[in-house]
PDB file of C-alpha atoms in Angstrom:
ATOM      1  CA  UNK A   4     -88.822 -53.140 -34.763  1.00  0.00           C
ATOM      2  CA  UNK A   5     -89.678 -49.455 -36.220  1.00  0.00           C
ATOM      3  CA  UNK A   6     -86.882 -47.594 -37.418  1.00  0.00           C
ATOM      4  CA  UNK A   7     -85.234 -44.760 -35.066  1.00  0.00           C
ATOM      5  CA  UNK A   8     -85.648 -41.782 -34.838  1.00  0.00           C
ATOM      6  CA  UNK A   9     -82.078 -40.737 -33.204  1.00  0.00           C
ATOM      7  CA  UNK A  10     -79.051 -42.869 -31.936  1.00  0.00           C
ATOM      8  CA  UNK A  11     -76.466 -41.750 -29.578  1.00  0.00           C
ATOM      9  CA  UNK A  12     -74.853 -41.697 -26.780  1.00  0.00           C
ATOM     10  CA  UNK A  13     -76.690 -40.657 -23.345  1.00  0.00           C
ATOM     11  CA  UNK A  14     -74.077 -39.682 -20.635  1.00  0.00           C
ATOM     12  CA  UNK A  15     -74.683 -39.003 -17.091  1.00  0.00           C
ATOM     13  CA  UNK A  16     -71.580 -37.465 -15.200  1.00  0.00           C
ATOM     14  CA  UNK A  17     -68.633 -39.938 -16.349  1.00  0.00           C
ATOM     15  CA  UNK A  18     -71.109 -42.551 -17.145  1.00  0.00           C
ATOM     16  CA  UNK A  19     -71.800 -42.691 -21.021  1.00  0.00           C
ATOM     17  CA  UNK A  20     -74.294 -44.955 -22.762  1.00  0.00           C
ATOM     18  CA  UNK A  21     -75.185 -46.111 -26.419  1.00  0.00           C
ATOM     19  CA  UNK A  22     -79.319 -45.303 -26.723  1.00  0.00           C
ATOM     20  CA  UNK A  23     -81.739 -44.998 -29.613  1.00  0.00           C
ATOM     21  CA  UNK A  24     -84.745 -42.901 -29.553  1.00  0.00           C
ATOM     22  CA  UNK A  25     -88.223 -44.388 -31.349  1.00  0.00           C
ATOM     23  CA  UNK A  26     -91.590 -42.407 -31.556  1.00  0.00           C
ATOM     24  CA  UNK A  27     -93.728 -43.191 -28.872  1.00  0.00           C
ATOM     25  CA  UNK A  28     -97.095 -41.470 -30.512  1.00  0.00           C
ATOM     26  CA  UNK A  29     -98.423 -40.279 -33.654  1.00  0.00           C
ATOM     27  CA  UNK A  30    -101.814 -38.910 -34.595  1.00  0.00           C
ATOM     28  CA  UNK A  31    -103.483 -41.289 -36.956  1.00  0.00           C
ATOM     29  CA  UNK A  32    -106.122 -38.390 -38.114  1.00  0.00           C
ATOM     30  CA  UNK A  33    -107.173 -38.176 -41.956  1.00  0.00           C
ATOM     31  CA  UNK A  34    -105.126 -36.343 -44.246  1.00  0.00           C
ATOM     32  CA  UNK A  35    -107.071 -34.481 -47.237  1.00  0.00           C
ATOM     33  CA  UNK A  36    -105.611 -33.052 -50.252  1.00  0.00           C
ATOM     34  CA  UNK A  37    -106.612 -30.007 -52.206  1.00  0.00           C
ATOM     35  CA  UNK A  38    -108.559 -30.475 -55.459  1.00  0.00           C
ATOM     36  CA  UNK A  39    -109.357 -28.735 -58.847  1.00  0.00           C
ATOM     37  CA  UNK A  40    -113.395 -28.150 -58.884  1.00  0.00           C
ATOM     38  CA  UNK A  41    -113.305 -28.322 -62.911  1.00  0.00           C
ATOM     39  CA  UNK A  42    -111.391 -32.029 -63.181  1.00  0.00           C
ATOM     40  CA  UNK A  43    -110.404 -32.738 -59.767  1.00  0.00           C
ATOM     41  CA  UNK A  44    -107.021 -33.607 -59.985  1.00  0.00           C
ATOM     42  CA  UNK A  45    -105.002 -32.820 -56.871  1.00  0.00           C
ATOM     43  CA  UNK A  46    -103.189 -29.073 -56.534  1.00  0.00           C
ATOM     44  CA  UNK A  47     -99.609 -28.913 -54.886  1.00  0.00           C
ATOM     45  CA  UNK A  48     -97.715 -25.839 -53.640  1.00  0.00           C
ATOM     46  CA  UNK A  49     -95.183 -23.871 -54.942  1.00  0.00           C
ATOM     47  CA  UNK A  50     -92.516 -21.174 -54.003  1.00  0.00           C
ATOM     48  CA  UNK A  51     -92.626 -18.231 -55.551  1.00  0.00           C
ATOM     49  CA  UNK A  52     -89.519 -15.576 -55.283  1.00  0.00           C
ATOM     50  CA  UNK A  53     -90.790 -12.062 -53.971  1.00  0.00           C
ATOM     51  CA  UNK A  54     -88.143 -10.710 -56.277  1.00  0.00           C
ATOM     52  CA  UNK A  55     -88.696 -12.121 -59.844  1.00  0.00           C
ATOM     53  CA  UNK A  56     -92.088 -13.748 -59.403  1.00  0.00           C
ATOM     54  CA  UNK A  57     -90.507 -17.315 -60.188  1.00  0.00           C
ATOM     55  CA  UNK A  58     -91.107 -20.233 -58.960  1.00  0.00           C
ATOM     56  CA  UNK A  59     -88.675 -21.688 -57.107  1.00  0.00           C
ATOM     57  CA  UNK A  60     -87.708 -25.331 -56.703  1.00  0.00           C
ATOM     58  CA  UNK A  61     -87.301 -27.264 -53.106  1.00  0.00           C
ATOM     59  CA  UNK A  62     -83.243 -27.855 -54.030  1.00  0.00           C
ATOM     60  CA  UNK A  63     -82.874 -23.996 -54.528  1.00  0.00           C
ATOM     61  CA  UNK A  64     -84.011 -22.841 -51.105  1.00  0.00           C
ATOM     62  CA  UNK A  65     -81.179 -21.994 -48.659  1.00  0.00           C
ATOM     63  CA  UNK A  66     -81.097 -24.410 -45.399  1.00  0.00           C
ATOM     64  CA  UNK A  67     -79.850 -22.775 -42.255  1.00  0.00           C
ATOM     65  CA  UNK A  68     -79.713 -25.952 -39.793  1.00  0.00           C
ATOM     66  CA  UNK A  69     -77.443 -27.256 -37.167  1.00  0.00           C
ATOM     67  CA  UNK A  70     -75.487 -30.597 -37.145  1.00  0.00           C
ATOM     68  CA  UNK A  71     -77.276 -33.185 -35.509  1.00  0.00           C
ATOM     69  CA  UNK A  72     -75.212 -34.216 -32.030  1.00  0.00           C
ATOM     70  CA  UNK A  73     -74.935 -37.501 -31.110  1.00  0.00           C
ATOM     71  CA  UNK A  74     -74.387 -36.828 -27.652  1.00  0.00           C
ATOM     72  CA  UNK A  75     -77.441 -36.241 -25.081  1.00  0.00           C
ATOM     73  CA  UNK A  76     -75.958 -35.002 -22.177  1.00  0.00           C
ATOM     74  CA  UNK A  77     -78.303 -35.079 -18.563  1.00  0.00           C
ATOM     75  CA  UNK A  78     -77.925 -30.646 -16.980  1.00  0.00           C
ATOM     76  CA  UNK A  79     -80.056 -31.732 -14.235  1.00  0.00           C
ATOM     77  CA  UNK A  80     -82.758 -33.917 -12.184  1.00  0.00           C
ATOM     78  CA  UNK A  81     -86.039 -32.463 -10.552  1.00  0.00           C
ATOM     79  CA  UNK A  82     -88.923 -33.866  -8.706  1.00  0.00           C
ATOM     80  CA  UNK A  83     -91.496 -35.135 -10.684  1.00  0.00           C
ATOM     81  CA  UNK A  84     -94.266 -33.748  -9.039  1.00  0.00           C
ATOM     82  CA  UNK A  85     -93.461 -30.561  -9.822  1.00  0.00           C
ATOM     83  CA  UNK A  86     -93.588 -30.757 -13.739  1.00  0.00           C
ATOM     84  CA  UNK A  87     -96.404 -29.670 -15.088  1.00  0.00           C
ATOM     85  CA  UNK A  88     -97.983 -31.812 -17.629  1.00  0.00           C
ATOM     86  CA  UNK A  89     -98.841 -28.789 -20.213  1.00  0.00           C
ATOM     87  CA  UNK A  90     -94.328 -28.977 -20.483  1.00  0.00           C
ATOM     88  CA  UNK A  91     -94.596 -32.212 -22.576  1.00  0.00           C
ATOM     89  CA  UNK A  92     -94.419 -31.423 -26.125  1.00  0.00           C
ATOM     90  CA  UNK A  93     -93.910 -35.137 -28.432  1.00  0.00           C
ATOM     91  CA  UNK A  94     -93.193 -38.513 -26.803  1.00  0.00           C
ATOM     92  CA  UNK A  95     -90.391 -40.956 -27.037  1.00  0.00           C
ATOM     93  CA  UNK A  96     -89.680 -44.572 -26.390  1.00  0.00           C
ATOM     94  CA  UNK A  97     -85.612 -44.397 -25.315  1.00  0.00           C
ATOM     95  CA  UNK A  98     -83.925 -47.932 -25.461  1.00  0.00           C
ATOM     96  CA  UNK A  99     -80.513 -49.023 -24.823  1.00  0.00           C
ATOM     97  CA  UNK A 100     -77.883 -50.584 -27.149  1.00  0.00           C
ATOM     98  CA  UNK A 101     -76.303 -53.949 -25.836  1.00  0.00           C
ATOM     99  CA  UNK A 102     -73.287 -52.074 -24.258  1.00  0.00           C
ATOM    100  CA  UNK A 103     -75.615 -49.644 -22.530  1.00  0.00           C
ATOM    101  CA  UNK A 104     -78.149 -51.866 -20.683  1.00  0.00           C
ATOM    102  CA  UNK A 105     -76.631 -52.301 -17.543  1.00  0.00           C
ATOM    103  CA  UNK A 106     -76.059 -48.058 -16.951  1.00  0.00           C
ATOM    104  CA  UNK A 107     -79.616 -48.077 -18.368  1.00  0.00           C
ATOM    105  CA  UNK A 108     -81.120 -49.827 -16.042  1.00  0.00           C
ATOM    106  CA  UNK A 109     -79.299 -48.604 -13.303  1.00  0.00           C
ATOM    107  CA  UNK A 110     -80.461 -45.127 -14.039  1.00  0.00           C
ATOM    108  CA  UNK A 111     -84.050 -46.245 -14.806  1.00  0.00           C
ATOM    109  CA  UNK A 112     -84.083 -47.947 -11.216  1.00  0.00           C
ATOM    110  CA  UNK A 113     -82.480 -44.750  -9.452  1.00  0.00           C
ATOM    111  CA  UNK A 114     -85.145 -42.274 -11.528  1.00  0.00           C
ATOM    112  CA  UNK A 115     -88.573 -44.642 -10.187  1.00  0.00           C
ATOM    113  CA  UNK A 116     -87.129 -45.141  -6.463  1.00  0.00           C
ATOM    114  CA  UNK A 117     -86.644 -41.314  -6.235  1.00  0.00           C
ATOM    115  CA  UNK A 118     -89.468 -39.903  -7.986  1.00  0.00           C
ATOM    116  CA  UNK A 119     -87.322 -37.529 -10.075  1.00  0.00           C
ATOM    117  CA  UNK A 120     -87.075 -37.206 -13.660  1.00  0.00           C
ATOM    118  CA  UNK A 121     -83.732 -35.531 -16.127  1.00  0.00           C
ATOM    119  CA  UNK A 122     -84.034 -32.703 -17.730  1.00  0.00           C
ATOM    120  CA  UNK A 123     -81.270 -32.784 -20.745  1.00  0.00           C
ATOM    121  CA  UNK A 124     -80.365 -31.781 -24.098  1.00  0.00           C
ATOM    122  CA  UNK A 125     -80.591 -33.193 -27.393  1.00  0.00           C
ATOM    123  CA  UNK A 126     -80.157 -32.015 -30.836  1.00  0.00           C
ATOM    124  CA  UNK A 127     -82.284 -34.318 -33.621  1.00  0.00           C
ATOM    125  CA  UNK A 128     -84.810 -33.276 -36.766  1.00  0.00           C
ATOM    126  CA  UNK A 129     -81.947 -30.386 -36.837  1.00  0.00           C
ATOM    127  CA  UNK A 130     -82.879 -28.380 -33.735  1.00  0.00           C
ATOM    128  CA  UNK A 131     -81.853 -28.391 -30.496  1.00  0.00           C
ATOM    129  CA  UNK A 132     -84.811 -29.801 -27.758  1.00  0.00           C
ATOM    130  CA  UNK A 133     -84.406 -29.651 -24.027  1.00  0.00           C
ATOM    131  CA  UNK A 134     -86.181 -33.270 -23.022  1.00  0.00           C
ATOM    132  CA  UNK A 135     -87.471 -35.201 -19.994  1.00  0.00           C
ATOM    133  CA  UNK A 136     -86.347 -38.502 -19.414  1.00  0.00           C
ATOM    134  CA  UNK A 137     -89.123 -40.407 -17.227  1.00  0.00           C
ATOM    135  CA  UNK A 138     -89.080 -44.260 -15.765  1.00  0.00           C
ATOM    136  CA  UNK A 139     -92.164 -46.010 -17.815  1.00  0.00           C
ATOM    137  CA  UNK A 140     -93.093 -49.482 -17.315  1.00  0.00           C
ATOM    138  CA  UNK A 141     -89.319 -50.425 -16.384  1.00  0.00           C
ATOM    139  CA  UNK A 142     -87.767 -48.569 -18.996  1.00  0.00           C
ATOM    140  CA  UNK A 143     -87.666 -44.988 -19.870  1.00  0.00           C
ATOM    141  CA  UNK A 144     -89.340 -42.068 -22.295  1.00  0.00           C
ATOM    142  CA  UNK A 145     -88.185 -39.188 -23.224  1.00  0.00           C
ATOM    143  CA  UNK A 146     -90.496 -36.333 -23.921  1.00  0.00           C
ATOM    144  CA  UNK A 147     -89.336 -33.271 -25.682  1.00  0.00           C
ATOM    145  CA  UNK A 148     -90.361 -30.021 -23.854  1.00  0.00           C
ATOM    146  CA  UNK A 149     -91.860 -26.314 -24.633  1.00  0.00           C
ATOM    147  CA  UNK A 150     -90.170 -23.338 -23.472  1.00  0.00           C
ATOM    148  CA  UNK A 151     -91.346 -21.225 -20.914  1.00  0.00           C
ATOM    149  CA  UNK A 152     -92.139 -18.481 -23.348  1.00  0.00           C
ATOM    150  CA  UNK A 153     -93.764 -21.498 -25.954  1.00  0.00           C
ATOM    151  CA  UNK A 154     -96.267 -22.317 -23.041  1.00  0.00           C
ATOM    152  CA  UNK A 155     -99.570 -19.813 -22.705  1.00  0.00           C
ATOM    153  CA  UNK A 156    -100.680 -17.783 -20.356  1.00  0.00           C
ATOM    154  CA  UNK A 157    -104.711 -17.045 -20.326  1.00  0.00           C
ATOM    155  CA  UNK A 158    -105.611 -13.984 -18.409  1.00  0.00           C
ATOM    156  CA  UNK A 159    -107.800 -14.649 -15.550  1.00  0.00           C
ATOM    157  CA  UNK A 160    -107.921 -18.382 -15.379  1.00  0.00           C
ATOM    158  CA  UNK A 161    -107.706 -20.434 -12.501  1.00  0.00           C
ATOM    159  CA  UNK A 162    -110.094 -21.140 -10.015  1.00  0.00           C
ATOM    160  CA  UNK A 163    -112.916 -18.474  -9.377  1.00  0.00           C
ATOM    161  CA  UNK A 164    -113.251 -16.522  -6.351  1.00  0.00           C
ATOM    162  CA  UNK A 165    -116.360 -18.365  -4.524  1.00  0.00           C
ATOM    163  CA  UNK A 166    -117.286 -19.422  -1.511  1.00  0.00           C
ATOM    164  CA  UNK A 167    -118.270 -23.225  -1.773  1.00  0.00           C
ATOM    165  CA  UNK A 168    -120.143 -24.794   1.063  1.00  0.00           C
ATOM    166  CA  UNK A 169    -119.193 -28.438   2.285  1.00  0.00           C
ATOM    167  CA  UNK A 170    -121.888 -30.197   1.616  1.00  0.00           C
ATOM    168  CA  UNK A 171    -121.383 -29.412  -2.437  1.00  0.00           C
ATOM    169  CA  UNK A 172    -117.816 -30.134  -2.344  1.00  0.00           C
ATOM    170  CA  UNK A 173    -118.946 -33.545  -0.635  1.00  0.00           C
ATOM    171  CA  UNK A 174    -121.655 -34.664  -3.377  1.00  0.00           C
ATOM    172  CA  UNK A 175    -119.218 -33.706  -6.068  1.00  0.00           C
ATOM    173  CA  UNK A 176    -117.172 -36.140  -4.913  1.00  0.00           C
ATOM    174  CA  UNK A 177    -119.546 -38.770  -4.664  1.00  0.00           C
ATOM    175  CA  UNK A 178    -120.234 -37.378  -8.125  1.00  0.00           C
ATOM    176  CA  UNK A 179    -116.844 -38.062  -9.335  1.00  0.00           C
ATOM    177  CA  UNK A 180    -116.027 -41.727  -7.432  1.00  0.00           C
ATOM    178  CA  UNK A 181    -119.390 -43.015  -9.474  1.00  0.00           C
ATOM    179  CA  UNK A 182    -117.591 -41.905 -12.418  1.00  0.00           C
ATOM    180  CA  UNK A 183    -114.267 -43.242 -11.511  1.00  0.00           C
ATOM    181  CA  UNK A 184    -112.445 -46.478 -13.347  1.00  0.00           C
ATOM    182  CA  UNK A 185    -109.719 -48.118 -13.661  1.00  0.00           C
ATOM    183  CA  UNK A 186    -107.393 -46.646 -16.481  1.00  0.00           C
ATOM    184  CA  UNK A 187    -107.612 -48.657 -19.966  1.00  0.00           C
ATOM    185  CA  UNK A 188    -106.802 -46.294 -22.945  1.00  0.00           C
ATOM    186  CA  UNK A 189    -107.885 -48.960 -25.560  1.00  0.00           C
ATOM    187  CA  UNK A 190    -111.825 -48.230 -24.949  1.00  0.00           C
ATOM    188  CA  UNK A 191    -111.477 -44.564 -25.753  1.00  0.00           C
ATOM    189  CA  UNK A 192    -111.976 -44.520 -29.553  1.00  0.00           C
ATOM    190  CA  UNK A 193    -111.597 -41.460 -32.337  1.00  0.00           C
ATOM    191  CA  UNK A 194    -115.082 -41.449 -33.080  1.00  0.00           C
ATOM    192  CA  UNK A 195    -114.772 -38.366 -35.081  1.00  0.00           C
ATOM    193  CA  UNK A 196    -112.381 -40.043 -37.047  1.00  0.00           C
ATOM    194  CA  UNK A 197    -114.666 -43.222 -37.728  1.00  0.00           C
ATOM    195  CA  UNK A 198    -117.593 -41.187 -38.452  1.00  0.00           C
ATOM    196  CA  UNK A 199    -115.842 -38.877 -40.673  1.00  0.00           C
ATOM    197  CA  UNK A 200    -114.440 -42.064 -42.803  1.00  0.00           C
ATOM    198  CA  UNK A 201    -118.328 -42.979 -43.090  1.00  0.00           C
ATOM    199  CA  UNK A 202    -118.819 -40.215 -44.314  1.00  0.00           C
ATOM    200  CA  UNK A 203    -116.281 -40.172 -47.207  1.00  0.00           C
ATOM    201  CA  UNK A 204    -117.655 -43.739 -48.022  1.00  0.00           C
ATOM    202  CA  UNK A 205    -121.331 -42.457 -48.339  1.00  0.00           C
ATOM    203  CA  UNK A 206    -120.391 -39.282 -50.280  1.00  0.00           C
ATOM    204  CA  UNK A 207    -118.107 -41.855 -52.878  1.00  0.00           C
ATOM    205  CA  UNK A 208    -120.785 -43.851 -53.369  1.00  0.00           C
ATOM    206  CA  UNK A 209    -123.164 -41.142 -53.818  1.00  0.00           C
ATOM    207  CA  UNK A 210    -125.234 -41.300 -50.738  1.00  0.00           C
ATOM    208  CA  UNK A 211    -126.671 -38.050 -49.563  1.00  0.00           C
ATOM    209  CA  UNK A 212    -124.596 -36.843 -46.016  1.00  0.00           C
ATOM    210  CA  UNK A 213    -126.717 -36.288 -43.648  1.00  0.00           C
ATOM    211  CA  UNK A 214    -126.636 -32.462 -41.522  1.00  0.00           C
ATOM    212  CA  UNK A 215    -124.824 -32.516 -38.086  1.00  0.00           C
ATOM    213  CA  UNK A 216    -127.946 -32.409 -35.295  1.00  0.00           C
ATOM    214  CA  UNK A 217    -126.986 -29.318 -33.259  1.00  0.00           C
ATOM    215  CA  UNK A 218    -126.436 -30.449 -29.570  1.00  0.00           C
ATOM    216  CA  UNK A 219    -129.373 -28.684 -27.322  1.00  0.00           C
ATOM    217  CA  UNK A 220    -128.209 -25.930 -25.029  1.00  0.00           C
ATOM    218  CA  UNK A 221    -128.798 -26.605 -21.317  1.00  0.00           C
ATOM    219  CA  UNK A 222    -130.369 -24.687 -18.625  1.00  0.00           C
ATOM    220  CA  UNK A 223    -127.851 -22.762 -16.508  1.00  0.00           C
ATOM    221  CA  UNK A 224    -127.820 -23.861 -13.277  1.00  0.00           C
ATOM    222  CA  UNK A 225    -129.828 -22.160 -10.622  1.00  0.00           C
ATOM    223  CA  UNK A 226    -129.285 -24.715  -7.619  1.00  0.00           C
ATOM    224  CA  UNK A 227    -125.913 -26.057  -8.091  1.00  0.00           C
ATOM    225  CA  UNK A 228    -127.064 -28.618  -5.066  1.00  0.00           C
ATOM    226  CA  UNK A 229    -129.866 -29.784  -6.428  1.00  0.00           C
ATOM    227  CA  UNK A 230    -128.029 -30.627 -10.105  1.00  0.00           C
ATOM    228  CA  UNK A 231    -125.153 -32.273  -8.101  1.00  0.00           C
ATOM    229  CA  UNK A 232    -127.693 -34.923  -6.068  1.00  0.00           C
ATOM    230  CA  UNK A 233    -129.639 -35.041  -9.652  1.00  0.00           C
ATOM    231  CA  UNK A 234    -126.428 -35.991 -11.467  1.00  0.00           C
ATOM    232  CA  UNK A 235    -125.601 -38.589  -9.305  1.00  0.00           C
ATOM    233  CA  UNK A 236    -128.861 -40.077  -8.985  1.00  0.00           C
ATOM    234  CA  UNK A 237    -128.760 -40.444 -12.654  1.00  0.00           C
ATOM    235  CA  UNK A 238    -124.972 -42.226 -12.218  1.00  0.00           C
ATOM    236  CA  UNK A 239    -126.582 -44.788  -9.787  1.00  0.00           C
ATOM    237  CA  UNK A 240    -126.712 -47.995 -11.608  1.00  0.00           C
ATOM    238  CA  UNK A 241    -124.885 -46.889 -14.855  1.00  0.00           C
ATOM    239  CA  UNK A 242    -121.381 -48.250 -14.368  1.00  0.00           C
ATOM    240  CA  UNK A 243    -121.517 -49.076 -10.564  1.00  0.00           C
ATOM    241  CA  UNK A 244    -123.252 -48.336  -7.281  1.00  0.00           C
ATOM    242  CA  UNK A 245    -122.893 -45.065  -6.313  1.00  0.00           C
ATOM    243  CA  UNK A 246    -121.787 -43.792  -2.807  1.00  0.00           C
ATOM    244  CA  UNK A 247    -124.598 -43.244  -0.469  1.00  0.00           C
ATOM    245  CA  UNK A 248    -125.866 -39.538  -0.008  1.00  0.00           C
ATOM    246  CA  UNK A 249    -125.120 -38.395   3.356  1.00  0.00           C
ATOM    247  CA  UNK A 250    -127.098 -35.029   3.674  1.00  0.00           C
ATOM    248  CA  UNK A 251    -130.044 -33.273   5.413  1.00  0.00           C
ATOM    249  CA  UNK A 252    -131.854 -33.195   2.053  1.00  0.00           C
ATOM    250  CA  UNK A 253    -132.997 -36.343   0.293  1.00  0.00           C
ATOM    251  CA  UNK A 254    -132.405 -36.647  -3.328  1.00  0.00           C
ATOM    252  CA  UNK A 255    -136.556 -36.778  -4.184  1.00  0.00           C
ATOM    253  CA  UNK A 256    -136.996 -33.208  -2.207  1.00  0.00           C
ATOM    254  CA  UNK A 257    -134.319 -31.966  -4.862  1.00  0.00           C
ATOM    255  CA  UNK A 258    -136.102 -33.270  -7.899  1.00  0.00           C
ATOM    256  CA  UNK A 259    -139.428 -32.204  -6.620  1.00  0.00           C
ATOM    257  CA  UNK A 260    -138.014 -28.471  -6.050  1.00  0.00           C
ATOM    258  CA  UNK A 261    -136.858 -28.559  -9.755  1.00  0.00           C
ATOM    259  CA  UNK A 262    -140.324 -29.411 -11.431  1.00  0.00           C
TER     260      UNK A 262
END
C-alpha cells in the first residue's frame, strides 16, 4: 500500500475516528527540463535577493506555515445534488484505521442512503482545505474544494437566448443516445502523451519530426436540422443502431437540400 498522505482523527459530533488520507489521482504528463543550447547540460533556478543581488539558498528563505492538525472535524452535510462539480479541486482515497472501521462504515452507509455529502476541515501540505467527503464504491473520498472567490465567473455564458423548435431538440437526442455507452474510463487514453513520447524517440534517434497537419475548418451551419439528421445518419451503424427518425422530413430530402 502507497504511503499517506495525512493521518488523523475524523470526528463527527462525539463520534471520533482514526483515518488516513491517500492520493486518489495524479497526472502522469511528461516533465521536461531546461537545457544549455551550447553543451546541453540541464539549468536549475536560483533565488536572488532584491537587496544585495545574492543568491540565496533554499535553507535561508523564511517559512510562514501553519502546524499541520490532526483533527478533521465534519461543520456540516448538504445534498449532493446541489454541488457543483467545478467545487472539486484534488481527490482523495480516505480509509479507516482498525479502531475506526465500524464509525466508518456507519457514516459511509448513512452518507449513500441519504444522498448527502460533509463538508469539513482539514489542515495538511501546511494549509488549511475545506473538503468533501463522498460515499465511493462502499467507502469514502475526500475531495479538497475551491473557494467561492477561487472559482470563475465568465461574463455572458450560459445558455443563449434562442428559440429551439421540438423537432431539433428531439433529433439531438437521438443524436446523443447513438453516442451513449456504458462508462469504462480505461479506453480513454492520453494520446497526446503517447504521441509526444514518439516523438522524443524519433528526434533521439535522429529521425526528422514530422509538422502537425492543421485540422480543416468546417462550414458553419446554415440548417441546424439538416446537420442534426446528417450527423446521425452518419452514427447509424458505428457503435450501435441508432433510434429511428420520427419526423415529417426524411433523412435523404436533408442530404439532397445540402448538395
Amino acid at each position: 500500500m502507497p504511503s499517506s498522505t495525512w493521518s488523523g482523527h475524523l470526528t463527527f459530533g462525539l463520534i471520533s475516528m482514526p483515518v488516513r488520507l491517500f492520493s486518489g489521482a495524479r497526472s502522469n504528463g511528461i516533465s521536461f527540463n531546461m537545457l544549455h543550447r551550447t553543451d546541453k547540460s540541464r539549468l536549475k533556478q536560483q533565488y536572488v535577493c532584491l537587496a544585495d543581488g545574492h543568491v540565496v539558498e533554499r535553507a535561508d528563505i523564511k517559512k510562514i506555515e501553519p502546524q499541520t492538525a490532526k483533527t478533521m472535524e465534519i461543520l456540516e452535510f448538504v445534498k449532493a445534488s446541489d454541488v457543483d462539480p467545478v467545487y472539486f479541486e484534488s481527490s482523495y482515497y480516505m480509509m479507516p484505521e482498525e479502531a475506526g472501521r465500524r464509525p466508518y462504515a456507519l457514516l459511509t452507509k448513512a452518507l449513500q442512503e441519504s444522498e448527502y455529502v460533509a463538508i469539513a476541515k482539514i489542515t495538511m501540505h501546511n494549509r488549511e482545505y475545506t473538503v468533501f467527503l463522498r460515499p465511493h464504491e462502499g467507502g469514502m473520498m475526500l475531495h479538497t474544494m475551491y473557494y467561492a472567490d477561487e472559482v470563475k465567473k465568465v461574463e455572458g455564458f450560459g445558455a443563449p437566448d434562442v428559440e429551439l423548435k421540438d423537432a431539433e431538440v428531439k433529433v439531438a437526442h437521438q443524436l446523443i443516445e447513438a453516442l451513449a455507452d456504458e462508462w469504462d474510463p480505461e479506453k480513454y487514453k492520453d494520446t497526446f502523451q503517447e504521441n509526444l513520447k514518439q516523438l522524443i524517440e524519433a528526434k533521439l534517434e535522429g529521425g526528422e519530426v514530422a509538422a502537425v497537419e492543421k485540422p480543416k475548418k468546417l462550414a458553419p451551419v446554415v440548417d441546424l436540422m439538416a446537420a442534426l439528421k446528417q450527423s446521425l445518419a452518419q452514427m447509424e451503424g458505428r457503435k450501435k443502431p441508432a433510434a429511428t427518425i420520427k419526423s415529417d422530413e426524411p433523412v435523404a430530402a436533408a442530404k439532397s437540400r445540402r448538395r
